Amino acid sequence: MSAIELISLVNQSLFIGLFVAVLRHALRERTRATLDTALLFGSVAAVVTVSRLAQLTGTSDAPLTTPFLLLLLNLAPFAMIRLVDDFSGTPRWVQIAGAVTYVGIAALGFTFAVQPQLVELAIITWFVAVGGYAAFAFARESGRTRGITRRRMRAVASGAILFIGAIVGIFVGALLAPEGAFLGIVSQVAALAAVLAFFLGFAPPSWIRRAWREPDLRVFLERSIHLMGVNDERRLIIELQQSAAAAFGATGASIGISDGERPVLRYDDGSGDWMELPEDAFIAGRAFTQQRRVVALNAATTDPANADVYEHTGAHTVIAAPITVDDRRIGAMAVYADRAPIFVEDDLWLIELLADHTAVLLEARDLARHASDLQAREEAARLKEEFLSAAAHDLRTPLTVVLGQAELLERRLARNPAAPVDAVGVSRLAKEARRLRDLVSELLDAQRLEQPGAVMDRDVVDLREVVDVVRKRQLEHDLAIQVEEPRTPVRSSIDRMRIAQVLDNLIENALKYGLNHVPPQVRLWEQGAEARISVIDHGVGIPEAEQDRIFDRFYRASNAQSITDTGMGLGLYICRRIAEEHGGRIWIEPTAGGGSTFTMALARAEPPVEPDVVVAEPHWIGPTAEAAADA
Ligand code: ADP
């Protein structure tokens, strides 16, 4: 046996082997696409078998052998037209023209003995026309699809081109015989490659499907992990649907979520709203109520009541699976495609996997939300308790004083109604009552600032104006604050009252914890994208170990007790919350030479014209802590 004969024998055996594989598949899963694939491979396998038999029986030159072989061979383009329709749709007239042409060419084959060249020319034209059409149609389809479907369509398009090349090569090789022998071999190899490409495209074995799907599946799994953090449930569902469709290379997917109490499934309606449907509606509903996967190769026949919806959405084939964890029925997932051959039996494991994964994801998300709700409720309860016990503790002392003083006055009045008014006692009473009012206000304010969004009225304001208001207010109490600020506006978007409150608070603390009654200094400046305000005192300072905690609720540092017992440890907490609500921050540093510097940074509302211009007011005395540290 020559090398050429050996190659040809191997090729032909492979053709037959592939045909057997395709046929088995078609018998197991009898759809139009699998049968058409079997027809395509069967045509080639039949040509191989019949010509071998003819050689063996010595009937190769019998008058009917060639026409019969051509009859079988010309079936291949006909099958290809049908396959184009199965996978991407073919106009009806093309299908009819294909059938008519096949009959015509097959009949023409019987005149082969009389006019061989005409017959060969007709066959070459038939193959080139159909192969070209198929290659174009599948290439176009591959552009429209994703994932595994795209790979399959590409394989088929390449197969169609190789197929044309092979057939043309064989005929041209025969015409040029004996010089065309080499062309014959090349054509045989091309034919084999074509059949392999068709095999991969039309009937890929499971292991190839899995390998092709792997990247999309991985994307699905990776993406779904990030989706855990998505708060908006609709967005989560939409993303999961897209990932599931991509993993299948399908047209789309839909996920219905069970209401839990009423018998409905909630779907995203595609326009930003939820749509409720009876839980058994559509094929997804069937998977949900029956708690099993459902394959509908023709959705309109499986669920005729909704045929128009399937047609409208391009859902020709649908596979669906329930989304369930243990016994909890969460919903159902359906993946659909506009062409039947996209899905096969072994896709069921995939939809089940995706549905299970989705179930775990939704369940975990639910649990996490539940846990954080619980935690928030616990935190709120703890907070209320903390406020209550602080109120009870801190308000009791002034209340006792108020009550004691009032009772004293009451007794005096009872003893001697005509006695002169105890002016000192009354003013002490008023003072303690005012203190009580301030403490209650502070307590309420701190509680209000617990919630985010407490700072409401924001305007773009020149911070120098706020500093000025505070300075004047302090001046009314005979306190001359020293201010250092630039000559140009320092703008920030702030709640004016709240920022003034922070400054008042810091100044009040500076006085409370100041040793020598030297008025505190205020410095306003721009730094990068921030506006900064410092309140600088030369008081007792704060032990380093406690500096982190003084902004906590109810925290009073060890330095406080010996100086004053009036505070509740809420002032700095309120300052911090106000700064945070503005998107800013507040911190403390030691003042050079003793004392503390509190600085608040806020985002500037516009970039500086000249960032370095910081001009001191004439009445400024001495450097700030930061300037000293910089020096
Ligand atoms: P309080 O009502 O006790 O003043 P704050 O929240 O205003 O509560 O302050 C918390 C603690 O931080 C104070 O108890 C005090 O120990 C410390 N502190 C605040 N401001 C200063 C300051 N300017 N100098 C030294 N220590 C301060």
XYZ file of C-alpha atoms and ligand atoms in Angstrom:
658
model
C 0.000 0.000 0.000
C 1.411 3.408 -0.999
C 1.647 6.362 1.420
C -1.161 8.120 -0.395
C -3.396 5.120 -0.060
C -2.564 4.889 3.635
C -3.487 8.552 4.247
C -6.692 8.111 2.357
C -7.545 4.963 4.352
C -6.923 6.732 7.676
C -9.039 9.669 6.532
C -11.875 7.525 5.455
C -11.867 5.547 8.695
C -12.006 8.827 10.611
C -14.947 10.031 8.519
C -16.830 6.892 9.397
C -15.839 7.047 13.064
C -17.063 10.625 13.357
C -20.292 9.743 11.602
C -20.913 6.941 14.119
C -20.284 9.375 17.010
C -22.653 11.968 15.552
C -25.289 9.363 14.801
C -25.195 8.026 18.353
C -25.600 11.539 19.654
C -28.528 12.173 17.288
C -30.256 8.984 18.379
C -29.875 9.898 22.024
C -31.032 13.453 21.560
C -33.347 13.574 18.610
C -33.592 17.208 17.526
C -33.634 18.634 14.028
C -30.101 19.936 14.490
C -28.634 16.610 15.624
C -30.391 14.796 12.759
C -29.140 17.355 10.214
C -25.614 16.963 11.603
C -25.952 13.208 11.166
C -27.147 13.797 7.586
C -24.068 15.934 6.807
C -21.608 13.407 8.225
C -23.675 10.527 6.838
C -23.359 11.904 3.329
C -19.549 11.893 3.519
C -19.417 8.523 5.286
C -21.777 6.998 2.714
C -19.630 8.229 -0.177
C -16.564 6.664 1.472
C -18.299 3.349 2.179
C -19.952 3.018 -1.218
C -16.755 3.806 -3.146
C -14.812 1.268 -1.023
C -17.475 -1.350 -1.634
C -17.422 -0.568 -5.357
C -13.628 -1.047 -5.376
C -13.947 -4.333 -3.514
C -16.668 -5.670 -5.775
C -15.035 -4.323 -8.936
C -18.101 -2.226 -9.755
C -16.371 1.137 -9.695
C -16.874 1.582 -13.412
C -20.450 0.359 -13.452
C -22.709 2.952 -15.100
C -24.772 3.674 -11.957
C -21.927 3.834 -9.420
C -20.812 7.427 -10.090
C -24.344 8.921 -10.294
C -25.186 7.121 -7.046
C -22.035 8.465 -5.361
C -22.849 11.975 -6.555
C -26.384 11.594 -5.212
C -24.904 10.881 -1.780
C -22.155 13.515 -1.971
C -24.521 16.304 -2.984
C -26.571 15.663 0.113
C -23.804 17.360 2.132
C -24.481 20.937 0.936
C -28.200 20.304 1.345
C -27.610 19.257 4.972
C -25.485 22.332 5.445
C -28.318 24.647 4.364
C -30.564 22.970 6.910
C -27.898 23.353 9.597
C -27.530 27.047 8.873
C -31.269 27.277 9.514
C -30.973 25.285 12.736
C -28.287 27.524 14.140
C -28.871 30.972 12.738
C -31.979 30.976 10.563
C -32.302 30.773 6.793
C -34.944 32.481 4.661
C -37.560 30.035 3.490
C -36.834 30.597 -0.189
C -33.186 29.618 0.336
C -34.295 26.338 1.872
C -36.676 25.607 -0.995
C -34.102 26.643 -3.601
C -31.568 24.366 -1.849
C -33.913 21.372 -1.997
C -34.788 22.003 -5.647
C -31.121 22.456 -6.602
C -30.213 19.235 -4.819
C -32.812 17.274 -6.780
C -31.615 18.959 -10.001
C -27.924 18.232 -9.408
C -28.624 14.677 -8.284
C -30.583 14.106 -11.506
C -27.817 15.730 -13.554
C -25.395 13.215 -12.007
C -27.051 10.471 -14.063
C -25.751 12.141 -17.227
C -22.168 11.921 -15.922
C -21.118 9.343 -18.516
C -22.230 11.676 -21.313
C -21.067 15.072 -20.100
C -18.667 14.599 -17.158
C -17.286 18.138 -17.273
C -20.672 19.832 -17.104
C -21.639 17.676 -14.116
C -18.368 18.426 -12.336
C -18.721 22.139 -12.958
C -22.282 22.094 -11.605
C -21.155 20.227 -8.488
C -18.247 22.613 -7.855
C -20.647 25.584 -8.199
C -23.148 23.932 -5.830
C -20.483 23.304 -3.202
C -18.887 26.734 -3.484
C -22.233 28.532 -3.343
C -23.590 26.608 -0.356
C -20.261 26.405 1.478
C -19.725 30.149 0.989
C -23.239 30.888 2.209
C -22.782 28.653 5.260
C -19.371 30.121 6.075
C -20.844 33.629 5.859
C -23.925 32.777 7.937
C -21.946 31.075 10.697
C -19.288 33.773 10.796
C -22.057 36.372 11.161
C -23.678 34.292 13.904
C -20.351 34.003 15.732
C -20.169 37.796 15.775
C -23.590 38.012 17.396
C -22.974 35.433 20.089
C -20.684 34.951 23.053
C -18.712 32.302 24.853
C -19.017 28.717 23.799
C -21.575 29.484 21.084
C -19.191 31.877 19.435
C -16.448 29.223 19.424
C -18.816 26.666 17.955
C -19.959 29.019 15.204
C -16.358 29.861 14.342
C -15.468 26.181 14.116
C -18.394 25.599 11.759
C -17.524 28.610 9.598
C -13.935 27.328 9.247
C -15.323 23.859 8.515
C -17.464 25.263 5.700
C -14.489 27.002 4.092
C -12.287 23.882 4.372
C -15.121 21.812 2.966
C -15.404 23.961 -0.157
C -11.627 23.844 -0.566
C -11.606 20.063 -0.218
C -14.374 19.377 -2.718
C -13.059 21.851 -5.270
C -9.568 20.402 -4.780
C -10.767 16.834 -5.328
C -12.580 17.702 -8.535
C -9.818 19.899 -9.911
C -7.277 17.200 -8.939
C -9.342 14.620 -10.843
C -9.555 16.902 -13.888
C -5.748 17.363 -13.908
C -4.984 13.648 -13.321
C -2.414 12.242 -13.090
C -0.576 15.533 -12.296
C -3.251 16.484 -9.791
C -2.501 13.595 -7.407
C -0.870 15.861 -4.846
C -3.862 18.203 -4.912
C -5.986 15.145 -4.230
C -4.087 14.387 -1.019
C -4.191 17.989 0.174
C -7.925 17.995 -0.482
C -8.359 14.813 1.502
C -6.587 16.390 4.467
C -8.693 19.542 4.071
C -11.829 17.402 3.986
C -10.777 15.699 7.182
C -10.060 19.041 8.829
C -13.470 20.262 7.643
C -15.245 17.280 9.122
C -13.354 17.718 12.403
C -14.263 21.408 12.491
C -17.911 20.534 11.833
C -17.732 17.933 14.546
C -16.423 20.482 17.035
C -19.016 23.012 15.978
C -22.119 20.916 15.552
C -21.542 18.134 18.048
C -18.704 19.056 20.406
C -17.973 16.286 22.901
C -18.614 17.103 26.570
C -14.955 17.569 27.508
C -14.502 20.187 24.800
C -17.699 21.972 25.836
C -16.443 22.079 29.380
C -13.051 23.392 28.363
C -14.659 26.078 26.199
C -17.010 27.099 28.963
C -14.391 27.219 31.647
C -13.363 30.884 31.166
C -16.971 32.141 31.236
C -17.781 29.951 34.169
C -14.815 31.306 36.045
C -15.936 34.844 35.252
C -19.386 33.950 36.606
C -17.969 32.612 39.842
C -15.523 35.474 40.327
C -18.113 38.105 39.515
C -20.681 36.537 41.781
C -18.337 36.811 44.748
C -18.075 40.557 44.213
C -21.839 40.692 43.912
C -22.140 39.735 47.573
C -21.414 43.357 48.385
C -24.034 44.806 46.021
C -26.802 46.341 48.091
C -29.329 46.934 45.363
C -31.086 43.601 44.887
C -32.295 44.416 41.380
C -28.779 45.192 40.208
C -27.564 41.960 41.766
C -30.200 39.932 39.927
C -29.496 41.655 36.605
C -25.768 41.014 36.923
C -26.337 37.381 37.828
C -28.609 36.983 34.807
C -25.988 38.462 32.503
C -23.237 36.278 33.927
C -25.390 33.163 33.608
C -26.265 33.949 29.973
C -22.577 34.552 29.229
C -21.554 31.260 30.861
C -23.902 29.455 28.459
C -23.224 31.638 25.452
C -27.006 32.041 25.450
C -29.284 34.883 24.392
C -30.365 35.744 27.923
C -31.320 34.525 31.355
C -33.939 35.388 33.906
C -34.088 34.879 37.643
C -37.353 34.819 39.567
C -37.262 35.359 43.329
C -39.943 33.845 45.510
C -42.010 36.148 47.653
C -41.982 33.611 50.471
C -45.517 34.353 51.592
C -47.572 34.770 48.444
C -47.375 32.275 45.564
C -45.545 34.617 43.198
C -42.085 34.960 41.669
C -40.594 38.420 41.246
C -38.685 39.147 38.027
C -36.818 42.173 36.795
C -39.007 43.498 33.973
C -36.091 44.941 32.029
C -37.181 48.559 32.497
C -36.180 49.152 36.094
C -39.167 47.613 37.862
C -40.094 44.349 39.454
C -42.778 42.256 37.835
C -44.715 39.652 39.789
C -45.932 36.490 38.123
C -47.750 33.457 39.514
C -45.098 31.104 40.852
C -45.918 28.392 38.310
C -45.922 30.724 35.288
C -43.478 30.064 32.454
C -40.839 27.373 32.288
C -38.890 28.879 35.199
C -42.102 28.666 37.259
C -42.402 25.016 36.369
C -38.857 24.377 37.591
C -39.759 26.245 40.771
C -43.021 24.496 41.598
C -41.809 21.043 40.585
C -38.354 21.617 42.161
C -36.556 20.020 39.252
C -34.690 21.147 36.170
C -36.682 21.548 32.985
C -35.464 21.500 29.393
C -37.751 22.891 26.733
C -36.121 22.512 23.323
C -39.108 24.277 21.863
C -40.469 26.600 24.510
C -43.592 27.503 22.548
C -44.665 23.848 22.359
C -43.735 23.051 25.946
C -45.643 26.051 27.292
C -48.184 26.988 24.582
C -50.008 29.434 26.865
C -47.009 31.787 26.691
C -45.893 31.004 23.135
C -46.127 34.639 22.049
C -43.912 35.782 24.949
C -41.216 33.260 24.025
C -41.390 34.371 20.432
C -41.224 38.021 21.397
C -38.182 37.547 23.653
C -36.360 35.215 21.276
C -36.581 32.346 23.740
C -36.765 29.370 21.429
C -35.098 26.952 23.811
C -35.259 27.325 27.570
C -33.580 25.416 30.349
C -34.483 26.157 33.932
C -33.555 25.014 37.419
C -34.867 25.795 40.900
C -32.774 28.030 43.166
C -32.997 26.194 46.444
C -30.865 25.818 49.570
C -31.748 22.843 51.733
C -35.505 23.160 51.933
C -35.649 26.872 51.337
C -37.122 27.642 47.926
C -35.511 30.916 46.934
C -36.567 31.116 43.302
C -35.756 29.793 39.841
C -33.274 30.493 37.095
C -33.938 30.118 33.375
C -31.474 30.476 30.521
C -32.812 30.886 27.008
C -31.529 30.910 23.471
C -33.084 31.855 20.177
C -31.848 28.618 18.557
C -32.387 25.092 19.753
C -28.949 23.514 19.308
C -27.298 25.828 21.826
C -28.210 23.521 24.706
C -27.728 19.818 25.031
C -28.425 17.295 27.721
C -25.109 17.819 29.488
C -25.841 21.541 29.926
C -28.179 20.567 32.714
C -25.339 20.111 35.181
C -24.254 23.645 34.393
C -27.594 25.314 34.999
C -27.933 23.325 38.177
C -24.492 24.458 39.261
C -25.280 28.103 38.509
C -28.652 27.890 40.253
C -27.065 26.283 43.326
C -24.345 28.881 43.371
C -26.924 31.661 43.053
C -28.901 30.106 45.898
C -25.882 30.090 48.189
C -25.065 33.660 47.218
C -28.578 34.992 47.854
C -28.867 33.037 51.084
C -25.501 34.276 52.364
C -26.475 37.824 51.489
C -29.763 37.463 53.321
C -28.034 36.071 56.376
C -25.446 38.846 56.347
C -28.189 41.458 56.143
C -30.126 39.782 58.898
C -27.014 39.677 61.067
C -26.212 43.324 60.472
C -29.840 44.293 61.220
C -29.558 42.396 64.454
C -26.254 44.029 65.239
C -27.654 47.474 64.477
C -30.608 46.814 66.763
C -28.313 45.607 69.525
C -26.090 48.636 69.054
C -29.103 50.958 69.223
C -30.278 49.281 72.427
C -26.789 49.515 73.932
C -26.573 53.161 72.955
C -29.895 53.973 74.550
C -28.739 52.281 77.728
C -25.460 54.177 77.674
C -27.240 57.501 77.232
C -29.748 56.654 79.916
C -27.180 55.693 82.503
C -25.032 58.724 81.625
C -28.058 60.962 81.926
C -29.019 59.415 85.244
C -25.482 59.827 86.573
C -24.564 63.245 85.215
C -27.885 64.967 85.630
C -28.374 63.801 89.186
C -25.757 66.114 90.699
C -27.049 69.412 89.281
C -30.605 68.232 89.831
C -29.848 67.601 93.509
C -28.386 71.076 93.816
C -31.408 72.644 92.101
C -33.813 70.712 94.278
C -31.879 71.430 97.486
C -31.743 75.136 96.704
C -35.433 75.299 95.779
C -36.457 73.457 98.961
C -34.323 75.798 101.024
C -36.049 78.810 99.505
C -39.397 77.122 99.984
C -38.710 76.497 103.683
C -37.489 80.063 104.215
C -40.620 81.391 102.597
C -42.813 79.144 104.754
C -41.047 80.237 107.893
C -41.175 83.933 107.156
C -43.219 85.002 104.100
C -42.207 88.635 104.616
C -38.425 87.982 104.628
C -36.387 89.650 101.837
C -35.692 87.554 98.725
C -32.506 85.493 98.967
C -30.914 86.885 95.805
C -27.809 84.682 96.076
C -29.929 81.540 96.518
C -32.156 82.404 93.540
C -29.249 83.092 91.248
C -27.558 79.820 92.315
C -30.829 78.086 91.527
C -30.984 79.699 88.093
C -27.313 78.873 87.400
C -27.720 75.198 88.260
C -30.950 75.013 86.264
C -29.141 76.512 83.244
C -26.367 73.988 83.620
C -28.932 71.254 83.766
C -30.535 72.577 80.582
C -27.126 72.677 78.824
C -26.340 69.117 79.825
C -29.723 67.897 78.591
C -29.249 69.777 75.303
C -25.791 68.284 74.878
C -27.120 64.826 75.563
C -29.920 65.217 73.050
C -27.584 66.720 70.495
C -25.100 63.866 70.842
C -27.906 61.393 70.385
C -29.162 63.216 67.300
C -25.654 63.163 65.840
C -25.536 59.385 66.263
C -27.516 59.091 63.058
C -25.846 59.870 59.767
C -27.284 62.849 57.871
C -27.631 65.086 60.928
C -25.813 67.913 59.161
C -28.357 69.208 56.689
C -28.059 72.850 55.721
C -24.845 73.047 53.775
C -23.795 76.140 51.852
C -20.539 77.230 50.354
C -19.325 79.641 53.009
C -16.162 81.668 53.619
C -14.890 80.138 56.844
C -13.497 83.516 57.896
C -17.108 84.641 58.387
C -17.769 81.752 60.758
C -14.588 82.453 62.703
C -15.623 86.095 62.929
C -19.068 85.261 64.310
C -17.464 83.090 66.990
C -14.847 85.715 67.815
C -17.513 88.409 68.277
C -19.660 86.148 70.408
C -16.697 85.445 72.713
C -15.911 89.141 72.807
C -19.382 89.752 74.255
C -18.209 87.561 77.148
C -15.074 89.676 77.421
C -12.867 87.081 75.826
C -10.530 88.339 73.104
C -9.699 85.405 70.843
C -6.642 85.844 68.695
C -7.185 84.939 65.074
C -4.766 84.220 62.260
C -6.336 83.854 58.807
C -5.561 84.541 55.135
C -6.755 87.712 53.434
C -8.532 85.719 50.740
C -11.697 83.676 51.306
C -11.358 80.090 52.522
C -14.481 78.454 51.161
C -16.015 75.177 52.157
C -19.450 73.647 51.854
C -20.624 73.585 55.457
C -23.515 73.802 57.870
C -22.557 77.198 59.290
C -24.226 76.737 62.681
C -22.636 73.349 63.219
C -19.104 74.495 62.399
C -19.535 77.497 64.703
C -20.713 75.027 67.367
C -17.446 73.058 66.962
C -15.381 76.216 67.391
C -17.408 77.326 70.436
C -16.943 73.899 71.947
C -13.182 73.826 71.371
C -12.792 77.344 72.748
C -14.868 76.456 75.790
C -12.655 73.413 76.423
C -9.522 75.517 75.937
C -10.779 77.817 78.656
C -11.892 74.953 80.882
C -8.597 73.128 80.629
C -6.400 76.226 80.281
C -4.189 76.875 83.285
C -3.351 80.539 83.025
C -6.553 81.989 81.570
C -4.669 83.048 78.464
C -7.304 83.216 75.698
C -6.957 80.465 73.105
C -5.837 81.251 69.567
C -7.656 80.345 66.358
C -5.836 79.764 63.102
C -7.502 79.303 59.711
C -5.562 78.309 56.599
C -5.643 76.313 53.382
C -3.608 73.177 52.908
C -3.847 71.289 49.622
C -7.484 70.482 49.005
C -8.392 71.189 52.614
C -9.416 74.135 54.734
C -8.079 73.789 58.276
C -9.023 75.476 61.519
C -7.032 75.075 64.730
C -7.890 76.083 68.264
C -4.658 76.366 70.211
C -4.379 76.508 73.988
C -1.502 76.476 76.437
C -3.313 74.515 79.107
C -2.827 71.177 80.859
C -2.473 69.158 77.651
C -3.697 65.596 77.272
C -1.711 62.481 78.210
C -0.566 60.829 74.973
C -2.093 57.475 75.850
C -5.533 59.075 76.034
C -5.365 61.260 72.940
C -7.048 58.658 70.745
C -9.977 58.265 73.069
C -10.998 61.800 73.966
C -13.242 62.009 70.897
C -15.200 58.948 72.089
C -18.655 59.254 73.553
C -18.643 59.966 77.330
C -14.873 59.767 77.532
C -13.224 62.056 80.038
C -9.455 62.020 80.310
C -7.669 61.612 83.616
C -6.620 65.281 83.504
C -10.260 66.397 83.606
C -11.397 65.276 87.010
C -8.976 67.419 88.967
C -9.928 70.492 86.950
C -13.684 70.351 86.585
C -16.377 67.816 87.208
C -18.991 69.499 85.096
C -18.443 67.784 81.750
C -20.138 64.678 80.437
C -17.438 63.799 77.917
C -19.738 64.553 74.980
C -18.354 67.852 73.659
C -15.489 66.417 71.603
C -17.645 63.523 70.465
C -20.131 66.055 69.072
C -17.253 67.918 67.373
C -15.988 64.722 65.767
C -19.443 63.730 64.492
C -19.995 67.197 63.007
C -16.608 67.064 61.250
C -17.341 63.538 59.955
C -20.774 64.513 58.713
C -19.034 67.169 56.647
C -16.699 64.536 55.228
C -13.888 66.047 57.299
C -11.867 65.031 60.354
C -10.617 66.408 63.640
C -7.523 65.575 65.658
C -5.348 66.765 68.493
C -1.634 67.551 68.721
C 0.359 68.944 71.602
C 1.005 72.686 71.422
C 4.678 73.553 71.395
C 5.551 74.695 74.897
C 2.583 72.903 76.504
C -1.153 72.661 75.929
C -3.245 71.213 73.141
C -4.009 72.114 69.543
C -7.270 70.833 68.089
C -7.470 70.929 64.299
C -10.450 70.329 62.045
C -9.948 69.727 58.309
C -12.766 70.238 55.795
C -12.814 69.863 52.029
C -12.324 73.164 50.257
C -15.059 74.241 47.916
C -12.671 75.573 45.251
C -8.969 75.342 44.485
C -6.797 78.135 45.856
C -5.574 80.833 43.515
C -2.218 81.011 45.289
C -1.934 78.142 47.724
C 0.943 79.540 49.732
C -0.564 82.865 50.648
C -1.194 82.825 54.385
C -1.098 86.291 55.811
C -1.138 86.915 59.529
C -3.420 89.487 61.041
C -1.498 92.258 62.762
C -2.680 91.302 66.259
C -1.364 87.736 66.032
C 1.063 86.703 68.727
C 3.523 83.838 68.399
C 3.654 80.798 66.084
C 1.179 77.920 65.979
C 2.088 74.407 66.955
C 2.202 73.362 63.316
C 4.246 76.352 62.224
C 6.608 75.656 65.086
C 6.830 72.010 64.149
C 7.485 72.938 60.504
C 10.244 75.353 61.458
P -15.957 67.338 78.740
O -17.380 67.606 78.874
O -15.402 66.430 79.777
O -15.131 68.569 78.553
P -15.179 66.746 76.025
O -15.670 65.731 75.128
O -15.287 68.155 75.625
O -15.869 66.498 77.420
O -13.671 66.409 76.313
C -13.288 65.115 76.632
C -12.055 65.109 77.491
O -10.954 65.582 76.740
C -12.158 66.031 78.666
O -12.748 65.367 79.739
C -10.730 66.373 78.926
O -10.140 65.342 79.684
C -10.097 66.334 77.568
N -9.947 67.685 76.951
C -10.779 68.274 76.086
N -10.319 69.464 75.683
C -9.150 69.631 76.295
C -8.162 70.666 76.312
N -8.302 71.794 75.577
N -7.061 70.482 77.073
C -6.902 69.383 77.793
N -7.791 68.374 77.839
C -8.909 68.500 77.104
